[in-house]
Coordinates of C-alpha atoms and ligand atoms in Angstrom, one line a residue:
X226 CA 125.9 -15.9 -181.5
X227 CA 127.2 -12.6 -182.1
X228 CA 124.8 -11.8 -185.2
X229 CA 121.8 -13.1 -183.1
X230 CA 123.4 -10.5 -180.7
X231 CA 123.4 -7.5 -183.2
X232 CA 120.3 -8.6 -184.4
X233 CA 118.5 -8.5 -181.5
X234 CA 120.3 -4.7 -180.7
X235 CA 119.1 -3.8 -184.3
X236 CA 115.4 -4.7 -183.6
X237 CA 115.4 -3.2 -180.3
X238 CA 116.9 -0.1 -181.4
X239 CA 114.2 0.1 -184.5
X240 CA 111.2 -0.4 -182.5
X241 CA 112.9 2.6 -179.6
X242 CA 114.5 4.7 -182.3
X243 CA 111.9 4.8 -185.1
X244 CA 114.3 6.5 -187.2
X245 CA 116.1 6.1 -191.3
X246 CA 115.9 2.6 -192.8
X247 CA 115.3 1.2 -189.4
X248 CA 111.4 2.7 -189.3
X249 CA 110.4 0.1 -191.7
X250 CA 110.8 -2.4 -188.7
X251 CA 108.2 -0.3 -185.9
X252 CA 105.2 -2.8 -185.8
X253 CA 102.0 -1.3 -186.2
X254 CA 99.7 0.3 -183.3
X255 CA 97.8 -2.9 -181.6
X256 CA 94.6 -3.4 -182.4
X257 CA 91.1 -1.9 -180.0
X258 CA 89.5 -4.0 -179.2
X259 CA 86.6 -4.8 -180.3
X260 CA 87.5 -5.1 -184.2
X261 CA 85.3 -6.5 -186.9
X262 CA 85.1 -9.9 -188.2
X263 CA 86.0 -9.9 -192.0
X264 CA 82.5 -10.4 -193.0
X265 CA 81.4 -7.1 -190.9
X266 CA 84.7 -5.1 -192.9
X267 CA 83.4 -6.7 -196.6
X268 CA 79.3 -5.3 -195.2
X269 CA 80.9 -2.1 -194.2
X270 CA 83.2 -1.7 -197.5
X271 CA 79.6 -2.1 -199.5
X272 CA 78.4 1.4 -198.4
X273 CA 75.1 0.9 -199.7
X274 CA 72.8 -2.0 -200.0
X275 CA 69.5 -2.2 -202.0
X276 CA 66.2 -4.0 -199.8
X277 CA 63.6 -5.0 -201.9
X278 CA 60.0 -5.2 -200.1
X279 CA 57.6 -7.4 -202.3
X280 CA 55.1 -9.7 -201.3
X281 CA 51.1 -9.8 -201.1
X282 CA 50.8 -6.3 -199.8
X283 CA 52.0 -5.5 -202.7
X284 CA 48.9 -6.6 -204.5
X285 CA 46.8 -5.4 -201.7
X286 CA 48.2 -1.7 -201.6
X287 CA 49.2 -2.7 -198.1
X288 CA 52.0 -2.1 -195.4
X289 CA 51.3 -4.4 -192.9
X290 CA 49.0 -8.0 -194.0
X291 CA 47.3 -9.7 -191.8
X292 CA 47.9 -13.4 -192.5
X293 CA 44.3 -13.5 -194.4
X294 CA 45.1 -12.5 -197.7
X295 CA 44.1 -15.0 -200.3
X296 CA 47.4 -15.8 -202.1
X297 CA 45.7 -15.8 -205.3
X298 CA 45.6 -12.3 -205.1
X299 CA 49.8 -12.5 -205.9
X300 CA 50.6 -12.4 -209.4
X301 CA 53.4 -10.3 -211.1
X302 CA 52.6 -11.5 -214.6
X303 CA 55.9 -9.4 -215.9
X304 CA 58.3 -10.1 -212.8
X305 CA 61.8 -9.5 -214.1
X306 CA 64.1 -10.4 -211.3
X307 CA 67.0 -9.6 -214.0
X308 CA 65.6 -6.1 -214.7
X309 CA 66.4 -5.4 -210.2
X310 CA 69.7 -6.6 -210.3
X311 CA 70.4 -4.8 -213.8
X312 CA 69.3 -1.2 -211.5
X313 CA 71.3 -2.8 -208.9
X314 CA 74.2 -3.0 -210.2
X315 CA 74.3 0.6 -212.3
X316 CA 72.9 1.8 -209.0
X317 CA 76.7 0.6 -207.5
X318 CA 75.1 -1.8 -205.0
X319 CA 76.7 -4.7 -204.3
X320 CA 74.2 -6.6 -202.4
X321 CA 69.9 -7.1 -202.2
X322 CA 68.0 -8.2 -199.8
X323 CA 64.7 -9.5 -200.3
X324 CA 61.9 -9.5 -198.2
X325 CA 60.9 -13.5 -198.8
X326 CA 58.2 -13.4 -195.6
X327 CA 57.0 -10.0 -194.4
X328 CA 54.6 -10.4 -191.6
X329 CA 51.7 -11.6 -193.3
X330 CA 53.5 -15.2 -193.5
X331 CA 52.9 -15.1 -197.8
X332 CA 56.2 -16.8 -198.8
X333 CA 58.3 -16.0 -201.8
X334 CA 59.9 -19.2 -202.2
X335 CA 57.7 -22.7 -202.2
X336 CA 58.2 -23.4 -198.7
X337 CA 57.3 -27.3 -198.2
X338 CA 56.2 -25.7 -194.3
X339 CA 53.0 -23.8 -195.6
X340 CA 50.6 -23.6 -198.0
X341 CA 50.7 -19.3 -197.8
X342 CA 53.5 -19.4 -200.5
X343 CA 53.8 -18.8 -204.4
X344 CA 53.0 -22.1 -204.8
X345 CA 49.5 -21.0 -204.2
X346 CA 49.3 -17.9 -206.7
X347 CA 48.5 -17.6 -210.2
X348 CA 51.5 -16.5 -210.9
X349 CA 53.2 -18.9 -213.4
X350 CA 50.9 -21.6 -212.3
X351 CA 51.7 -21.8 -208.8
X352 CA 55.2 -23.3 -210.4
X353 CA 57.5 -20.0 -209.6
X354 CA 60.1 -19.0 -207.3
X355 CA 61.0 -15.3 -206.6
X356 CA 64.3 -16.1 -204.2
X357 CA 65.2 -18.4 -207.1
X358 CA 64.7 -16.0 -209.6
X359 CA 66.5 -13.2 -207.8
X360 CA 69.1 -15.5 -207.1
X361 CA 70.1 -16.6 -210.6
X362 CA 69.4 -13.1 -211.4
X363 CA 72.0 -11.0 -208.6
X364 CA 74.5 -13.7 -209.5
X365 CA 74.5 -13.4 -213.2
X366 CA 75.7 -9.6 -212.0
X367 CA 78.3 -10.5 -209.9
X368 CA 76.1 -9.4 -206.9
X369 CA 75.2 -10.8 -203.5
X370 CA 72.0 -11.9 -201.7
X371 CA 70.3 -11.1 -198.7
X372 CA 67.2 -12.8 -197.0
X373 CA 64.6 -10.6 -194.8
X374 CA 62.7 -13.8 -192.6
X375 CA 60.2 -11.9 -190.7
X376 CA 60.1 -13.9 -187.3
X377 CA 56.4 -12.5 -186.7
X378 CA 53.6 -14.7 -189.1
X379 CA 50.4 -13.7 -189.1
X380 CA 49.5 -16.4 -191.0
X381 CA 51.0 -19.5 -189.6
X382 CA 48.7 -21.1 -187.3
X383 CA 51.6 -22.4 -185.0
X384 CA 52.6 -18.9 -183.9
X385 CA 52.4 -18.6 -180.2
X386 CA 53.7 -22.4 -179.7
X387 CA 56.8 -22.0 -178.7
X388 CA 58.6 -25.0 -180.1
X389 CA 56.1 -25.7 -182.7
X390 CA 56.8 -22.1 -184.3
X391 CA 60.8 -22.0 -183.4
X392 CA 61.3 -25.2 -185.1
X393 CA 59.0 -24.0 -188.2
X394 CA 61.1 -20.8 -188.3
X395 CA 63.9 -22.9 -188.4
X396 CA 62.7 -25.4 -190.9
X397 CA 61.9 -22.3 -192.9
X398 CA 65.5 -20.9 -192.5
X399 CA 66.9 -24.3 -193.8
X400 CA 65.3 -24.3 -196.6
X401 CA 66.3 -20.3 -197.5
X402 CA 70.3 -20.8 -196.4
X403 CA 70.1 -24.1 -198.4
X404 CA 69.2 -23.5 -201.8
X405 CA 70.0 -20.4 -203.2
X406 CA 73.4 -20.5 -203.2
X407 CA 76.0 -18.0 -200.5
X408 CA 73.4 -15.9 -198.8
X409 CA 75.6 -12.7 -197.5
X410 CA 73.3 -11.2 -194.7
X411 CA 70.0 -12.1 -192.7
X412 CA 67.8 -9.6 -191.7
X413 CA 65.4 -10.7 -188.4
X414 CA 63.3 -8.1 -188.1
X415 CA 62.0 -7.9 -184.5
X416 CA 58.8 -6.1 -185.1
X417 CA 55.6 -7.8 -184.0
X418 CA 52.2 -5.8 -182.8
X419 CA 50.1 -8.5 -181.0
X420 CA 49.5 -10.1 -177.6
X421 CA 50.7 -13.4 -177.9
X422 CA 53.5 -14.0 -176.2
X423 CA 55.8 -16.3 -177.1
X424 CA 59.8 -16.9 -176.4
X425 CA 62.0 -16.7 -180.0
X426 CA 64.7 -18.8 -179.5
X427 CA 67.2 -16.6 -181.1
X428 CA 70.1 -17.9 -180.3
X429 CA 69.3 -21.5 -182.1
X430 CA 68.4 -19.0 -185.0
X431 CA 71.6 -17.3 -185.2
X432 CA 73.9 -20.9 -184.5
X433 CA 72.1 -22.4 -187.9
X434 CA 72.3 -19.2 -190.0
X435 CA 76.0 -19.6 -188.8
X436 CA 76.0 -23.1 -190.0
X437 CA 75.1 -23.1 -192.8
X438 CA 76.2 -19.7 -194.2
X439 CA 79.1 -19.0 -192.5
X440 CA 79.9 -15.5 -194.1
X441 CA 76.4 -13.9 -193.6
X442 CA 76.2 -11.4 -191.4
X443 CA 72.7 -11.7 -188.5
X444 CA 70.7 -7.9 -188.7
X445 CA 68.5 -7.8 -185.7
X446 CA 68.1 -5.0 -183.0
X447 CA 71.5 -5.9 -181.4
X448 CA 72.9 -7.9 -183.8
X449 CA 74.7 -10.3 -183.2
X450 CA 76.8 -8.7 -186.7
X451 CA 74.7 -5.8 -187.4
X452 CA 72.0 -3.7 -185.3
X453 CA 69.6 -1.7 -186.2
X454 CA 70.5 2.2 -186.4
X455 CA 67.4 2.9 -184.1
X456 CA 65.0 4.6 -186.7
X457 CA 63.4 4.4 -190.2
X458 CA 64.9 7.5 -191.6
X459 CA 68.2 6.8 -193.0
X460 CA 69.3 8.6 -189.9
X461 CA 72.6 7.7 -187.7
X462 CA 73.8 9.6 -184.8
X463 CA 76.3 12.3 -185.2
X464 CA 78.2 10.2 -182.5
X465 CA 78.3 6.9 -184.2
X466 CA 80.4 3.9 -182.5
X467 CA 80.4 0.7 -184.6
X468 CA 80.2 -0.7 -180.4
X469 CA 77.5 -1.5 -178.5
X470 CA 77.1 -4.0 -175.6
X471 CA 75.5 -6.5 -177.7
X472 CA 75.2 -9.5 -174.8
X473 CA 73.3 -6.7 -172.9
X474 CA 70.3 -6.7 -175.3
X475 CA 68.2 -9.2 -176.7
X476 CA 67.2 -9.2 -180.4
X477 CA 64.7 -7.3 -179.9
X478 CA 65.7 -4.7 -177.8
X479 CA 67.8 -1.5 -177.3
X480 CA 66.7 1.6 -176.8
X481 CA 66.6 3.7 -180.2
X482 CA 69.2 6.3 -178.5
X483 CA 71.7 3.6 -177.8
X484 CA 71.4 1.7 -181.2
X485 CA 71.5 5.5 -183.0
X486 CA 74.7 6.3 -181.1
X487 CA 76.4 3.3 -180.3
X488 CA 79.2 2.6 -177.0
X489 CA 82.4 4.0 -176.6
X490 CA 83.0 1.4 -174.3
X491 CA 80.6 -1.0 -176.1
X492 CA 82.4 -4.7 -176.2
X493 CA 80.7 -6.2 -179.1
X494 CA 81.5 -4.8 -183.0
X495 CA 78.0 -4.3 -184.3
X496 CA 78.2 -1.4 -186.3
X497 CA 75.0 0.2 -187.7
X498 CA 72.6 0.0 -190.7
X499 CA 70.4 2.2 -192.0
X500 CA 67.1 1.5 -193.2
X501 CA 64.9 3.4 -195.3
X502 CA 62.6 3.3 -198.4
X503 CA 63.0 5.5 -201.4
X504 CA 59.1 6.2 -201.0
X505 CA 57.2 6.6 -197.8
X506 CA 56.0 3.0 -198.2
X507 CA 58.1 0.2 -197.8
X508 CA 55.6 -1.7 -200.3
X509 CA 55.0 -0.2 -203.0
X510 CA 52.0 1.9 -204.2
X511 CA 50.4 3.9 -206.6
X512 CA 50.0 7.1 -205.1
X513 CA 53.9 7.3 -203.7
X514 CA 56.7 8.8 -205.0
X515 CA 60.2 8.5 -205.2
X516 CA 62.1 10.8 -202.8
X517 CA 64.2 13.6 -204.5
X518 CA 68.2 13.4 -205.5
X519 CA 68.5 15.9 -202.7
X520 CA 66.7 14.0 -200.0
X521 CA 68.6 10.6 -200.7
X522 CA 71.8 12.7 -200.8
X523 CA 70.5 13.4 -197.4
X524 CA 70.3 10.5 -196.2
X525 CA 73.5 9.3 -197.4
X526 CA 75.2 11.5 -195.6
X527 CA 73.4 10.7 -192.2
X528 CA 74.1 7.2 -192.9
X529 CA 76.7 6.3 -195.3
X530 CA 78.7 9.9 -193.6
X531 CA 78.3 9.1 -190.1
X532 CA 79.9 5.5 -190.0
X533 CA 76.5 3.1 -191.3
X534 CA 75.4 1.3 -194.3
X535 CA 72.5 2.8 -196.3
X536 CA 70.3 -0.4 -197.1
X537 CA 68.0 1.5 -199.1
X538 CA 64.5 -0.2 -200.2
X539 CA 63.3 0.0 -203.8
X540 CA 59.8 -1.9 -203.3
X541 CA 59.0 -3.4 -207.3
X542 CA 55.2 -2.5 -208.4
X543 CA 52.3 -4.7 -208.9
X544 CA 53.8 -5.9 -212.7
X545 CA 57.1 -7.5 -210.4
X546 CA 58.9 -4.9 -212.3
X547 CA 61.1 -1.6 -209.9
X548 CA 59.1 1.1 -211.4
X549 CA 61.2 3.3 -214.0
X550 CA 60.7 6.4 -211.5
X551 CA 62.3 4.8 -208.9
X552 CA 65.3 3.0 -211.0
X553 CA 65.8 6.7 -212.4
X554 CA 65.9 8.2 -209.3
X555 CA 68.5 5.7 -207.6
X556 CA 71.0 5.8 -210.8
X557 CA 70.7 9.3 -210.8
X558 CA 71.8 9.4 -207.2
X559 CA 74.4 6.6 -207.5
X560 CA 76.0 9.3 -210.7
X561 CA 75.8 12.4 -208.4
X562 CA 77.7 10.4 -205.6
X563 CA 80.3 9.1 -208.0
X564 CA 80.9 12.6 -209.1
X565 CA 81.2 14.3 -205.9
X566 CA 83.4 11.1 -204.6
X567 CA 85.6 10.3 -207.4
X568 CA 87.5 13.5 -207.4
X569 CA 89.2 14.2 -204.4
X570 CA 90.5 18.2 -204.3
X571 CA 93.2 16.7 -202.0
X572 CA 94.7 14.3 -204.3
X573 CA 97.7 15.8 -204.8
X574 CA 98.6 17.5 -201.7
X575 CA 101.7 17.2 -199.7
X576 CA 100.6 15.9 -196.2
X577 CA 102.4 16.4 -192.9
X578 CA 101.9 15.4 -189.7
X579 CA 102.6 15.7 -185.7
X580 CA 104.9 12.7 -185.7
X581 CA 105.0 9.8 -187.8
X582 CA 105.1 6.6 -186.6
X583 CA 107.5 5.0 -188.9
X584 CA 107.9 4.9 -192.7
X585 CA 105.0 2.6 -193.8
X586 CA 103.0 4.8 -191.4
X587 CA 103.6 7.7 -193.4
X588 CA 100.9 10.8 -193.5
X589 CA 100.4 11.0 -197.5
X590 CA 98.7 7.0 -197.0
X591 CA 95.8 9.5 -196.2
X592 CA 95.7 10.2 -200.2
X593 CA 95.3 6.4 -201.0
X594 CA 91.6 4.5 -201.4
X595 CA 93.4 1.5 -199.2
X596 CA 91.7 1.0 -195.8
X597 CA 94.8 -0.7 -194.9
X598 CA 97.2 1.8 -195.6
X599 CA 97.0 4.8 -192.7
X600 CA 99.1 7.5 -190.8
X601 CA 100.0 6.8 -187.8
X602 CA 101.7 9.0 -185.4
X603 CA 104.5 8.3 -183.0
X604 CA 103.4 6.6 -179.3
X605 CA 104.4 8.9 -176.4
X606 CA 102.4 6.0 -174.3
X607 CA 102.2 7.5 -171.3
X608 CA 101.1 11.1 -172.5
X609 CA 97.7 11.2 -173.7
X610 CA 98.2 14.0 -176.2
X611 CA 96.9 14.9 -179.1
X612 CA 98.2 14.8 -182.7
X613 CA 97.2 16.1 -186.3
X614 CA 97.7 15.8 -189.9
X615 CA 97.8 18.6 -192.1
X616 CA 97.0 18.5 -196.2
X617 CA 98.6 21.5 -198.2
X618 CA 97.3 21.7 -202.0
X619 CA 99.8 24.0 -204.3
X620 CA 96.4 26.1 -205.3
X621 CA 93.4 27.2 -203.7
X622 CA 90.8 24.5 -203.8
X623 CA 86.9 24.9 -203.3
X624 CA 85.0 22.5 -201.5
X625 CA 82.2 21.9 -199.3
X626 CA 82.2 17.8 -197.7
X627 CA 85.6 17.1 -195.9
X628 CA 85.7 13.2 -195.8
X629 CA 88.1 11.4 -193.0
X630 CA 88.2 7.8 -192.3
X631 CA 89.5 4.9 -189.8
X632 CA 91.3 1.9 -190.6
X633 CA 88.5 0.1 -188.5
X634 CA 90.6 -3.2 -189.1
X635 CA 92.3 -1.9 -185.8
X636 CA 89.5 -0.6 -183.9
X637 CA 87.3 2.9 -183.8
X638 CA 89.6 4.9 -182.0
X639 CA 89.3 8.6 -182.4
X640 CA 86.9 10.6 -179.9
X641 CA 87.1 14.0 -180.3
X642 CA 88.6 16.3 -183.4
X643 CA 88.4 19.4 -185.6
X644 CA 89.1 20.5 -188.9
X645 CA 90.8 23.6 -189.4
X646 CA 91.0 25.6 -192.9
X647 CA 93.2 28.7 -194.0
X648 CA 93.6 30.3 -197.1
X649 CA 96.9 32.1 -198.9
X650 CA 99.1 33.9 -196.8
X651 CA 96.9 33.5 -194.0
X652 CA 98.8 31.7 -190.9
X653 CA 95.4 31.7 -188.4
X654 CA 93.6 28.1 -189.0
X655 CA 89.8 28.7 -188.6
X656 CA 87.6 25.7 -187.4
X657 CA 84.8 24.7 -190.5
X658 CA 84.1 21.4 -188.4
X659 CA 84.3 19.3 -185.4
X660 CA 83.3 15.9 -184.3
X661 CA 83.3 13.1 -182.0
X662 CA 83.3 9.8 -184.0
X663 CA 84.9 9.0 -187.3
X664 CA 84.5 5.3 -187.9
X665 CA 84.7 3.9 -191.4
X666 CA 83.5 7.1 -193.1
X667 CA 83.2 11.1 -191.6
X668 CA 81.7 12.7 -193.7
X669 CA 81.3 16.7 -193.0
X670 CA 79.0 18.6 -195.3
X671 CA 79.9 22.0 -195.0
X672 CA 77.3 25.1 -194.7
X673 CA 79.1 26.9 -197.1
X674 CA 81.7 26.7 -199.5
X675 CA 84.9 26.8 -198.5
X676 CA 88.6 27.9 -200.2
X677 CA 91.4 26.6 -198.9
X678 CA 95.4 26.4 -199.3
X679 CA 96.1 24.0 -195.8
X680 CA 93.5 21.8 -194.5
X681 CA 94.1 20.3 -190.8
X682 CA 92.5 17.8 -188.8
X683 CA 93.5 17.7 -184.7
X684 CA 92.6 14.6 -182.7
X685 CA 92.3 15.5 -179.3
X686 CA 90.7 12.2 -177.9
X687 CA 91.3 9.0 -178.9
X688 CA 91.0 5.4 -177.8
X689 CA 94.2 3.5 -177.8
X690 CA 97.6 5.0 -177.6
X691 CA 97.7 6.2 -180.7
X692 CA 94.9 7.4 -182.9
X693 CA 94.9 5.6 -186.9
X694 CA 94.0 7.9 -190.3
X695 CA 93.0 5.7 -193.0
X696 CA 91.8 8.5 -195.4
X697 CA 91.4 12.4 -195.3
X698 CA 90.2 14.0 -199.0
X699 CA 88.2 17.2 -199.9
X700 CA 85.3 17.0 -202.3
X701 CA 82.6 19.6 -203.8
X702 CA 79.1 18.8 -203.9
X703 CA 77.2 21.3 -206.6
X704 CA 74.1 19.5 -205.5
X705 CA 74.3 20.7 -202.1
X706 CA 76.0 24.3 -203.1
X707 CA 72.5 24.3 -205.5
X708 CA 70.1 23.2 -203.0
X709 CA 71.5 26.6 -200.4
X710 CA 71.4 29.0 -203.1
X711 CA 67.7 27.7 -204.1
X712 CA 66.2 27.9 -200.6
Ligands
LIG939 C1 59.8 -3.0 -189.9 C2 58.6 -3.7 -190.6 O1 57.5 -3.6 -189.7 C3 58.4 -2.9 -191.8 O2 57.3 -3.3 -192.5 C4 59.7 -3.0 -192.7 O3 59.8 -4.4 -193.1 C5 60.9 -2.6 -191.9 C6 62.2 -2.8 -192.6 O4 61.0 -3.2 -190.7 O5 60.0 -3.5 -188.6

């Protein structure tokens, strides 16, 4: 009785005290609510995905078919699925998500629901398989698959019977979530330009996707696992909540200000992804080029820097081959991000902080790549003040990105912050950057470069009672320093 007794005394006085040995007992912050699933922290740990938009308006140097393309007309005679995943996977993508029925209704795979399929090309004798092919091809990477299943056919003469089409759509889903193996995310696109009206029954969608692949995450305007990031560009919203009110919106709505930015108060966890070719098409062309390193570095840090997943398109050419412009262009970028990323100025810094929470909470978990490792500072519950974290490196350091991240795992807390430099001998702090959200991954490009002895962030507003630092590092970018002294 009496050691229950002391024990009881010991764990109340570690959880009150917080002090010496006994911090290894305080329990971490509780979660806000909403988190993510584990399926929407493995999408979001990704960073970037690669789409790949291929179909008949590839051979008719079209965007958008109109379900009247003769599917003779298809035929890659050098398709190499082997020779995507191989750029893929240099490229550092870990998954690719094929378009296997744009809206012309031309399938990819043999579908045994329509005729408009590979199965009617010349390409290998109406006997090939491009979902196969990518399938085998991703795996023998150690890479994932995606599907795109565009809901609106131009082709399919059912479209605009309601139950004849949904159950079609759904016969066409089995047939994709059955046999290629673990598909890891569906993208139901909700564009459609015509005046038949007709109800999707979404919901039946999403409840077999979820039967039959249980890890893949549903894209669609609102999600339910992923929404749409509300423009073409690669573009988030410098306010960027992984929250909306997904029940609010069906599939195929949300306004493209309330997608870009997301909810503060949003109940549902459906962060953002950002979609965007690496030429102007989605298909691809003759007469387009592949954007420059210092556009996609652009985009990545609108997207991949403000909390989304770049899911950038890399359409293969008329030979069913990624042209070598374009697999250039994307390894070149993937090298430049490794070498801005993979050296962190801050590496080595001694890292202090308001209050801790406890020991395992400590400030220098900041320095670590583990997303479930953090700072945390003390809870003064009822106050709602705010707290900061302060790196000091032993000499000067240059940099121009300052990247900060969230353990998400226990909700998107912080609302409001700064970061605060100052040199040698110089005790005034002088603000480089502020913010609202952080998210996964912050990442602030600076204007110019910047040298600096202390480095401090200050979270003023934060959801929850305390806020969570997952990671805080300092990194130079010599493309960006090249692209300001050029212009
Ligand atoms: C849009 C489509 O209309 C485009 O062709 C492309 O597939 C893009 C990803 O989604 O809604």
């Amino acid at each position: 009785m009496a050691r229950v007794l002391l024990w009881v005394v010991c764990v109340s006085v570690c959880y009150h005290v917080e002090v010496g040995l006994c911090s290894l007992n305080v329990p971490p912050p509780l979660p806000v609510l909403p988190v993510p699933s584990s399926s929407q922290v493995k999408w979001q740990q990704r960073e970037m995905i690669m789409f790949i938009h291929f179909g008949i308006n590839t051979f008719t140097n079209s965007e958008r078919g109109t379900g009247k393309e003769n599917p003779e007309l298809f035929n890659p005679n050098g398709l190499d699925a082997i020779q995507w995943a191989t750029v893929a996977k240099e490229a550092g993508f870990s998954l690719l998500i094929l378009t296997a029925k744009h809206h012309d209704g031309f399938c990819l795979w043999p579908s045994a629901y329509t005729n408009q399929s590979v199965k009617s090309s010349l390409w290998k004798d109406g006997k090939g398989d491009v979902v196969k092919d990518l399938s085998e091809a991703v795996r023998a990477q150690g890479l994932d698959l995606g599907l795109y299943l565009s809901p609106w056919d131009r082709f399919e003469p059912f479209y605009g019977n309601e139950l004849q089409y949904n159950e079609f759509y759904l016969g066409q889903l089995q047939e994709l979530l059955t046999k290629y193996g673990a598909i890891s995310e569906v993208w139901i696109d909700k564009f459609k330009k015509d005046n038949i009206t007709m109800t999707y029954l979404f919901s039946k969608w999403v409840a077999i996707i979820k039967e039959l692949q249980i890890h893949a995450n549903v894209v669609s305007n609102a999600g339910p696992d992923v929404r749409w990031v509300g423009n073409e560009n690669g573009t988030a919203g410098l306010t960027s909540w992984s929250t909306i009110n997904g029940s609010s919106y069906p599939f195929d709505q949300g306004s493209k200000g309330y997608l870009n930015s997301g909810d503060p108060y949003g109940t549902d966890w459906i962060p953002p992804e950002c979609d965007v070719s690496i030429r102007k098409g989605w298909f691809w062309h003759s007469d387009q080029k592949p954007k420059s390193l210092s556009q996609l570095l652009d985009i990545y840090y609108t997207s991949v820097g403000r909390n989304c997943v770049l899911l950038l398109n890399i359409p293969p050419n008329t030979t069913g081959l990624l042209s070598e412009e374009d697999a250039e262009r994307v390894i070149e970028f993937s090298k430049a991000i490794k070498t801005i990323f993979s050296k962190d100025l801050a590496a080595s810094a001694s890292v202090t902080a308001s209050s801790v929470r406890g020991e395992t909470f400590s400030p220098s978990n900041v320095l670590n790549n583990d997303l479930w490792t953090y700072w945390a500072p003390k809870d003064f519950r009822s106050s709602k003040k705010s707290h900061w974290i302060e790196l000091k490196v032993e000499e000067v350091v240059e940099f121009n990105v300052v990247r900060i991240q969230e353990t998400i795992v226990l909700g998107q807390r912080v609302m409001e912050y700064g970061v605060y430099v100052s040199g040698v001998d110089e005790k005034k702090m002088m603000l480089v950057s502020n913010g609202t959200t952080i998210g996964y991954k912050k990442l602030h490009r600076l204007e110019n470069p910047v040298k600096a002895i202390r480095v401090l962030l200050v979270i003023w507003k934060y959801k929850g009672n305390v806020p969570i630092i997952s990671s805080f590092g300092l990194h130079f970018d010599p493309v960006y320093n090249a692209s300001i002294n050029k212009y």
